């Protein structure tokens, strides 16, 4: 299993940039799988804890928590900011994390908490000049890769 702390140890600068993208706003987006296999998109808050773990939570009995209990596969998307129209290369991009949710003991109020095991982390931004995308992706077995897409 690979945790946020493993990414920080392997690629601290990349991890810091990803975390910064998740910190631009309070709420991001998460995708879970419904019982029939179709996707469900939900808003959520992310917690990059001091203990090196990435966690998310939900209210007691929330549908997204039931989805994760049934199928722990999850995709997280950072909050987004608009690309500056007059300087697209200055846009810091957006981040995505794919993984598996591991439920932790519930809080006193019954709310759910899940620790996220990482399977892939991606950071995408506009290149300079702004005629291409720069895509950085990290996978536990392949490490960090850089590529461009025109």
XYZ file of N, CA, C and O in Angstrom:
600
model
N 0.831 -1.182 0.000
C 0.000 0.000 0.000
C 0.878 1.248 0.000
O 1.922 1.280 0.617
N 0.407 2.259 -0.698
C 1.150 3.507 -0.830
C 0.289 4.652 -0.306
O -0.855 4.818 -0.721
N 0.882 5.446 0.573
C 0.160 6.534 1.233
C 0.747 7.878 0.817
O 1.795 7.938 0.175
N 0.086 8.948 1.204
C 0.555 10.289 0.889
C 2.000 10.484 1.352
O 2.817 11.066 0.646
N 2.334 9.994 2.534
C 3.691 10.148 3.072
C 4.731 9.499 2.156
O 5.863 9.981 2.062
N 4.354 8.433 1.457
C 5.276 7.789 0.519
C 5.562 8.694 -0.681
O 6.699 8.773 -1.149
N 4.532 9.375 -1.168
C 4.735 10.315 -2.271
C 5.605 11.482 -1.806
O 6.535 11.887 -2.513
N 5.336 12.014 -0.621
C 6.131 13.122 -0.091
C 7.599 12.722 0.021
O 8.492 13.494 -0.321
N 7.865 11.498 0.480
C 9.243 11.026 0.614
C 9.906 10.846 -0.753
O 11.080 11.169 -0.929
N 9.157 10.338 -1.734
C 9.726 10.055 -3.048
C 9.872 11.305 -3.911
O 10.866 11.452 -4.623
N 8.894 12.191 -3.873
C 8.865 13.375 -4.747
C 8.324 14.575 -3.972
O 7.198 15.026 -4.188
N 9.100 15.110 -3.038
C 8.579 16.177 -2.165
C 8.130 17.444 -2.898
O 7.108 18.035 -2.537
N 8.835 17.854 -3.938
C 8.463 19.076 -4.659
C 7.151 18.866 -5.418
O 6.264 19.721 -5.395
N 7.013 17.725 -6.070
C 5.777 17.401 -6.788
C 4.623 17.308 -5.787
O 3.540 17.875 -6.019
N 4.813 16.616 -4.686
C 3.764 16.471 -3.666
C 3.333 17.835 -3.139
O 2.136 18.078 -2.929
N 4.267 18.740 -2.938
C 3.933 20.077 -2.443
C 3.075 20.835 -3.451
O 2.120 21.531 -3.069
N 3.387 20.705 -4.730
C 2.581 21.381 -5.760
C 1.187 20.783 -5.850
O 0.203 21.504 -6.029
N 1.072 19.457 -5.726
C -0.245 18.813 -5.738
C -1.060 19.282 -4.535
O -2.230 19.677 -4.668
N -0.454 19.242 -3.381
C -1.163 19.669 -2.162
C -1.616 21.125 -2.280
O -2.717 21.484 -1.856
N -0.791 21.970 -2.858
C -1.163 23.373 -3.043
C -2.401 23.513 -3.920
O -3.247 24.383 -3.685
N -2.529 22.662 -4.929
C -3.712 22.724 -5.795
C -4.967 22.327 -5.020
O -6.041 22.875 -5.248
N -4.849 21.380 -4.112
C -6.005 20.987 -3.307
C -6.350 22.040 -2.257
O -7.453 22.043 -1.717
N -5.422 22.951 -1.971
C -5.632 23.953 -0.932
C -6.205 25.272 -1.462
O -6.476 26.172 -0.671
N -6.432 25.410 -2.763
C -6.900 26.690 -3.299
C -8.321 27.034 -2.876
O -8.701 28.193 -2.857
N -9.101 26.041 -2.540
C -10.469 26.223 -2.055
C -10.743 25.136 -1.030
O -10.046 24.137 -0.959
N -11.810 25.316 -0.280
C -12.150 24.362 0.779
C -12.700 23.051 0.227
O -12.399 21.982 0.735
N -13.508 23.133 -0.824
C -14.196 21.938 -1.335
C -13.661 21.513 -2.697
O -13.517 22.339 -3.594
N -13.413 20.229 -2.823
C -13.037 19.622 -4.093
C -14.120 18.641 -4.510
O -15.227 18.639 -3.974
N -13.776 17.800 -5.448
C -14.726 16.843 -6.000
C -14.172 15.437 -5.856
O -12.970 15.213 -5.997
N -15.068 14.511 -5.591
C -14.663 13.115 -5.516
C -15.651 12.288 -6.328
O -16.838 12.600 -6.406
N -15.125 11.247 -6.962
C -15.955 10.321 -7.721
C -15.905 8.959 -7.035
O -14.832 8.473 -6.677
N -17.088 8.394 -6.849
C -17.228 7.039 -6.316
C -18.053 6.238 -7.306
O -18.517 6.769 -8.315
N -18.234 4.973 -7.009
C -19.037 4.113 -7.886
C -20.327 3.714 -7.187
O -20.308 3.218 -6.057
N -21.435 3.901 -7.890
C -22.739 3.476 -7.370
C -22.834 1.955 -7.427
O -22.007 1.290 -8.044
N -23.871 1.442 -6.828
C -24.092 -0.011 -6.796
C -24.117 -0.611 -8.211
O -23.614 -1.703 -8.442
N -24.693 0.138 -9.181
C -24.781 -0.382 -10.556
C -23.505 -0.128 -11.362
O -23.444 -0.434 -12.550
N -22.483 0.474 -10.734
C -21.211 0.717 -11.405
C -21.101 2.076 -12.066
O -20.029 2.430 -12.555
N -22.174 2.828 -12.104
C -22.106 4.159 -12.694
C -21.439 5.126 -11.718
O -21.450 4.908 -10.512
N -20.849 6.200 -12.239
C -20.120 7.125 -11.358
C -21.058 8.045 -10.575
O -22.144 8.379 -11.033
N -20.579 8.444 -9.394
C -21.263 9.456 -8.593
C -20.220 10.526 -8.257
O -19.131 10.215 -7.794
N -20.566 11.780 -8.495
C -19.693 12.909 -8.176
C -20.248 13.586 -6.924
O -21.439 13.853 -6.831
N -19.358 13.863 -5.981
C -19.745 14.517 -4.730
C -18.716 15.571 -4.374
O -17.527 15.410 -4.641
N -19.174 16.608 -3.722
C -18.257 17.577 -3.151
C -17.709 17.024 -1.846
O -18.390 16.273 -1.150
N -16.474 17.372 -1.523
C -15.888 16.900 -0.278
C -14.727 17.795 0.127
O -14.243 18.596 -0.664
N -14.308 17.650 1.360
C -13.127 18.341 1.869
C -12.019 17.313 2.036
O -12.277 16.160 2.353
N -10.790 17.751 1.825
C -9.630 16.879 1.934
C -8.784 17.303 3.114
O -8.667 18.483 3.409
N -8.159 16.350 3.772
C -7.286 16.642 4.909
C -5.943 15.960 4.677
O -5.855 14.735 4.686
N -4.921 16.782 4.427
C -3.553 16.287 4.314
C -2.966 16.410 5.711
O -2.449 17.459 6.082
N -3.080 15.354 6.503
C -2.733 15.413 7.916
C -1.252 15.515 8.202
O -0.410 15.171 7.377
N -0.966 15.992 9.393
C 0.419 16.081 9.846
C 1.059 14.706 9.984
O 2.282 14.594 10.050
N 0.235 13.661 10.014
C 0.768 12.299 10.154
C 1.118 11.664 8.810
O 1.427 10.484 8.729
N 1.050 12.451 7.729
C 1.421 11.934 6.417
C 0.319 11.184 5.704
O 0.569 10.510 4.709
N -0.906 11.315 6.175
C -2.030 10.632 5.559
C -2.961 11.629 4.878
O -3.137 12.751 5.357
N -3.542 11.219 3.779
C -4.586 11.976 3.100
C -5.910 11.346 3.503
O -6.092 10.126 3.367
N -6.803 12.173 4.016
C -8.105 11.671 4.469
C -9.224 12.516 3.890
O -9.036 13.674 3.523
N -10.401 11.927 3.864
C -11.622 12.658 3.558
C -12.700 12.117 4.475
O -12.559 11.034 5.058
N -13.749 12.873 4.603
C -14.818 12.459 5.495
C -16.179 12.714 4.892
O -16.303 13.281 3.806
N -17.188 12.281 5.623
C -18.560 12.540 5.211
C -19.461 12.439 6.430
O -19.098 11.861 7.454
N -20.631 12.994 6.283
C -21.604 12.923 7.358
C -22.046 11.474 7.564
O -21.953 10.651 6.645
N -22.538 11.184 8.745
C -23.020 9.835 9.055
C -24.081 9.409 8.042
O -24.990 10.174 7.733
N -23.922 8.215 7.502
C -24.902 7.657 6.579
C -24.899 8.248 5.187
O -25.799 7.944 4.394
N -23.922 9.058 4.845
C -23.883 9.686 3.517
C -23.769 8.631 2.417
O -23.136 7.590 2.591
N -24.379 8.927 1.288
C -24.371 8.003 0.157
C -22.938 7.747 -0.321
O -22.580 6.617 -0.633
N -22.109 8.788 -0.366
C -20.731 8.589 -0.832
C -19.966 7.655 0.105
O -19.136 6.868 -0.345
N -20.256 7.690 1.394
C -19.617 6.758 2.334
C -20.097 5.333 2.078
O -19.295 4.386 2.109
N -21.361 5.168 1.786
C -21.874 3.824 1.463
C -21.235 3.303 0.182
O -20.897 2.123 0.076
N -21.051 4.204 -0.797
C -20.357 3.805 -2.032
C -18.959 3.280 -1.710
O -18.553 2.222 -2.197
N -18.204 4.028 -0.893
C -16.821 3.644 -0.577
C -16.745 2.368 0.250
O -15.790 1.605 0.110
N -17.723 2.137 1.092
C -17.742 0.887 1.867
C -17.944 -0.311 0.939
O -17.381 -1.371 1.164
N -18.745 -0.129 -0.095
C -19.049 -1.215 -1.025
C -17.916 -1.419 -2.031
O -17.554 -2.536 -2.371
N -17.361 -0.304 -2.536
C -16.285 -0.347 -3.533
C -15.345 0.803 -3.210
O -15.698 1.967 -3.408
N -14.159 0.524 -2.692
C -13.296 1.595 -2.194
C -12.574 2.420 -3.254
O -11.857 3.362 -2.914
N -12.756 2.114 -4.520
C -12.086 2.904 -5.548
C -12.640 4.328 -5.560
O -13.853 4.526 -5.506
N -11.719 5.291 -5.646
C -12.125 6.684 -5.567
C -11.196 7.536 -6.428
O -10.032 7.187 -6.624
N -11.744 8.616 -6.969
C -10.951 9.617 -7.687
C -11.247 10.970 -7.060
O -12.400 11.290 -6.765
N -10.197 11.740 -6.831
C -10.314 13.055 -6.215
C -9.817 14.103 -7.192
O -8.819 13.891 -7.887
N -10.506 15.232 -7.244
C -10.111 16.327 -8.121
C -10.009 17.591 -7.295
O -10.914 17.911 -6.520
N -8.913 18.296 -7.465
C -8.694 19.530 -6.716
C -9.739 20.572 -7.094
O -10.314 20.531 -8.184
N -9.964 21.535 -6.194
C -10.770 22.684 -6.601
C -10.074 23.355 -7.782
O -8.855 23.272 -7.912
N -10.845 24.012 -8.620
C -10.240 24.600 -9.814
C -10.321 26.117 -9.794
O -11.201 26.701 -9.168
N -9.385 26.698 -10.474
C -9.379 28.137 -10.722
C -9.349 28.322 -12.229
O -8.807 27.496 -12.951
N -9.928 29.411 -12.686
C -9.919 29.677 -14.116
C -8.506 29.982 -14.598
O -7.709 30.604 -13.892
N -8.231 29.552 -15.810
C -6.962 29.887 -16.455
C -6.989 31.375 -16.797
O -7.950 31.841 -17.413
N -5.976 32.136 -16.418
C -5.959 33.560 -16.781
C -5.975 33.714 -18.304
O -5.073 33.216 -18.981
N -6.986 34.370 -18.871
C -7.085 34.444 -20.337
C -5.934 35.197 -20.988
O -5.554 34.882 -22.115
N -5.349 36.160 -20.277
C -4.263 36.939 -20.867
C -2.882 36.358 -20.584
O -1.884 36.828 -21.126
N -2.808 35.313 -19.737
C -1.521 34.686 -19.413
C -1.736 33.223 -19.010
O -1.506 32.839 -17.865
N -2.203 32.385 -19.940
C -2.544 31.005 -19.584
C -1.390 30.207 -18.989
O -1.609 29.308 -18.173
N -0.162 30.519 -19.334
C 0.979 29.772 -18.799
C 1.219 30.044 -17.321
O 1.999 29.331 -16.685
N 0.564 31.049 -16.758
C 0.722 31.333 -15.327
C -0.252 30.522 -14.476
O -0.161 30.553 -13.248
N -1.189 29.821 -15.118
C -2.155 28.984 -14.392
C -1.405 27.852 -13.713
O -0.601 27.159 -14.349
N -1.640 27.654 -12.428
C -0.945 26.606 -11.674
C -1.504 25.210 -11.932
O -0.942 24.233 -11.463
N -2.602 25.112 -12.654
C -3.121 23.814 -13.053
C -4.098 23.211 -12.075
O -4.621 23.883 -11.183
N -4.353 21.935 -12.283
C -5.216 21.195 -11.363
C -4.601 19.843 -11.070
O -3.685 19.398 -11.766
N -5.079 19.220 -10.007
C -4.511 17.948 -9.566
C -5.613 16.910 -9.419
O -6.761 17.239 -9.096
N -5.226 15.663 -9.646
C -6.133 14.533 -9.502
C -5.410 13.420 -8.751
O -4.218 13.204 -8.959
N -6.150 12.738 -7.905
C -5.605 11.601 -7.155
C -6.566 10.435 -7.314
O -7.769 10.582 -7.098
N -6.044 9.295 -7.716
C -6.835 8.071 -7.768
C -6.341 7.151 -6.665
O -5.148 7.154 -6.329
N -7.247 6.392 -6.103
C -6.822 5.499 -5.034
C -7.931 4.622 -4.506
O -8.953 4.413 -5.171
N -7.687 4.134 -3.302
C -8.636 3.269 -2.608
C -8.847 3.842 -1.213
O -7.892 4.210 -0.533
N -10.098 3.892 -0.797
C -10.445 4.447 0.505
C -10.472 3.333 1.549
O -11.054 2.270 1.325
N -9.821 3.609 2.668
C -9.808 2.676 3.803
C -10.533 3.350 4.957
O -10.088 4.389 5.455
N -11.644 2.756 5.381
C -12.436 3.385 6.443
C -11.722 3.297 7.778
O -11.134 2.273 8.129
N -11.800 4.392 8.514
C -11.250 4.466 9.860
C -12.421 4.468 10.848
O -13.575 4.637 10.446
N -12.155 4.299 12.124
C -13.246 4.334 13.099
C -14.025 5.649 12.997
O -13.434 6.713 12.759
N -15.344 5.588 13.163
C -16.155 6.809 13.044
C -15.857 7.791 14.174
O -15.395 7.411 15.247
N -16.133 9.051 13.890
C -16.002 10.096 14.906
C -17.146 9.953 15.908
O -18.093 9.185 15.687
N -17.070 10.701 16.994
C -18.112 10.628 18.024
C -19.485 10.957 17.479
O -20.491 10.428 17.964
N -19.553 11.824 16.484
C -20.847 12.195 15.902
C -21.325 11.195 14.845
O -22.347 11.406 14.204
N -20.577 10.122 14.637
C -20.954 9.102 13.665
C -20.484 9.379 12.252
O -20.732 8.583 11.352
N -19.816 10.501 12.050
C -19.346 10.807 10.698
C -18.250 9.830 10.290
O -17.566 9.247 11.121
N -18.135 9.654 8.984
C -17.184 8.704 8.408
C -15.864 9.395 8.085
O -15.840 10.549 7.692
N -14.780 8.646 8.219
C -13.452 9.109 7.805
C -12.784 7.987 7.032
O -12.857 6.823 7.423
N -12.156 8.371 5.931
C -11.468 7.411 5.083
C -10.044 7.888 4.837
O -9.819 9.059 4.516
N -9.098 6.988 4.952
C -7.691 7.247 4.613
C -7.507 6.771 3.176
O -7.971 5.691 2.800
N -6.811 7.571 2.371
C -6.703 7.273 0.943
C -5.352 6.656 0.608
O -4.302 7.254 0.827
N -5.417 5.465 0.069
C -4.243 4.774 -0.482
C -4.078 5.275 -1.915
O -5.042 5.288 -2.685
N -2.879 5.681 -2.294
C -2.649 6.263 -3.615
C -2.377 5.189 -4.664
O -1.578 4.288 -4.446
N -3.025 5.342 -5.819
C -2.683 4.507 -6.971
C -2.152 5.345 -8.130
O -1.442 4.833 -8.985
N -2.487 6.656 -8.143
C -1.957 7.561 -9.163
C -2.213 8.997 -8.725
O -3.253 9.297 -8.143
N -1.266 9.879 -9.037
C -1.408 11.308 -8.762
C -0.994 12.047 -10.032
O 0.064 11.760 -10.596
N -1.826 13.006 -10.460
C -1.579 13.720 -11.717
C -1.715 15.217 -11.495
O -2.653 15.672 -10.829
N -0.795 15.962 -12.068
C -0.832 17.424 -12.047
C -0.772 17.885 -13.493
O 0.136 17.486 -14.241
N -1.736 18.711 -13.902
C -1.824 19.186 -15.287
C -1.825 20.707 -15.297
O -2.499 21.330 -14.474
N -1.060 21.292 -16.213
C -1.019 22.747 -16.352
C -0.772 23.098 -17.817
O -0.393 22.242 -18.616
N -0.981 24.377 -18.146
C -0.716 24.882 -19.481
C 0.780 25.151 -19.592
O 1.402 25.687 -18.671
N 1.369 24.762 -20.717
C 2.802 24.963 -20.932
C 3.147 26.391 -21.313
O 2.276 27.248 -21.456
N 4.432 26.627 -21.473
C 4.933 27.924 -21.903
C 5.850 27.693 -23.092
O 6.918 27.090 -22.920
N 5.456 28.067 -24.308
C 4.289 28.859 -24.644
C 3.000 28.056 -24.449
O 3.023 26.829 -24.373
N 1.852 28.751 -24.396
C 0.595 28.084 -24.058
C -0.051 27.327 -25.220
O -1.251 27.415 -25.438
N 0.752 26.560 -25.942
C 0.233 25.768 -27.059
C 0.186 24.282 -26.731
O -0.016 23.453 -27.604
N 0.390 23.942 -25.450
C 0.395 22.532 -25.057
C 0.090 22.404 -23.559
O 0.159 23.390 -22.818
N -0.269 21.212 -23.153
C -0.438 20.893 -21.737
C 0.814 20.189 -21.240
O 1.437 19.427 -21.979
N 1.148 20.419 -19.989
C 2.215 19.692 -19.316
C 1.536 18.786 -18.298
O 0.780 19.263 -17.446
N 1.786 17.508 -18.415
C 1.148 16.524 -17.544
C 2.242 15.791 -16.780
O 3.132 15.182 -17.388
N 2.170 15.876 -15.460
C 3.091 15.147 -14.599
C 2.257 14.097 -13.873
O 1.211 14.424 -13.304
N 2.709 12.869 -13.910
C 1.966 11.807 -13.229
C 2.929 10.953 -12.417
O 4.068 10.714 -12.824
N 2.435 10.543 -11.266
C 3.224 9.697 -10.361
C 2.432 8.439 -10.065
O 1.225 8.492 -9.790
N 3.111 7.337 -10.169
C 2.532 6.017 -9.883
C 3.490 5.310 -8.942
O 4.714 5.403 -9.121
N 2.992 4.577 -7.946
C 3.885 3.945 -6.968
C 4.980 3.064 -7.562
O 6.083 3.014 -7.026
N 4.708 2.404 -8.668
C 5.735 1.518 -9.233
C 6.532 2.145 -10.370
O 7.630 1.694 -10.664
N 5.995 3.189 -11.007
C 6.688 3.829 -12.132
C 7.381 5.127 -11.755
O 8.192 5.633 -12.514
N 7.015 5.718 -10.630
C 7.596 6.990 -10.244
C 6.965 8.148 -10.990
O 5.851 8.046 -11.500
N 7.702 9.242 -11.075
C 7.219 10.472 -11.682
C 7.570 10.510 -13.165
O 8.706 10.239 -13.550
N 6.570 10.859 -13.969
C 6.759 10.995 -15.424
C 6.242 12.357 -15.868
O 5.251 12.853 -15.342
N 6.907 12.922 -16.866
C 6.506 14.195 -17.471
C 6.187 13.937 -18.937
O 6.948 13.244 -19.616
N 5.105 14.542 -19.409
C 4.804 14.458 -20.830
C 4.038 15.718 -21.240
O 3.522 16.428 -20.397
N 4.015 15.966 -22.526
C 3.269 17.107 -23.045
C 2.243 16.591 -24.034
O 2.390 15.517 -24.634
N 1.185 17.378 -24.176
C 0.145 17.041 -25.135
C -0.237 18.313 -25.884
O -0.579 19.312 -25.285
N -0.130 18.251 -27.211
C -0.470 19.411 -28.051
C -1.882 19.296 -28.555
O -2.468 18.293 -28.655
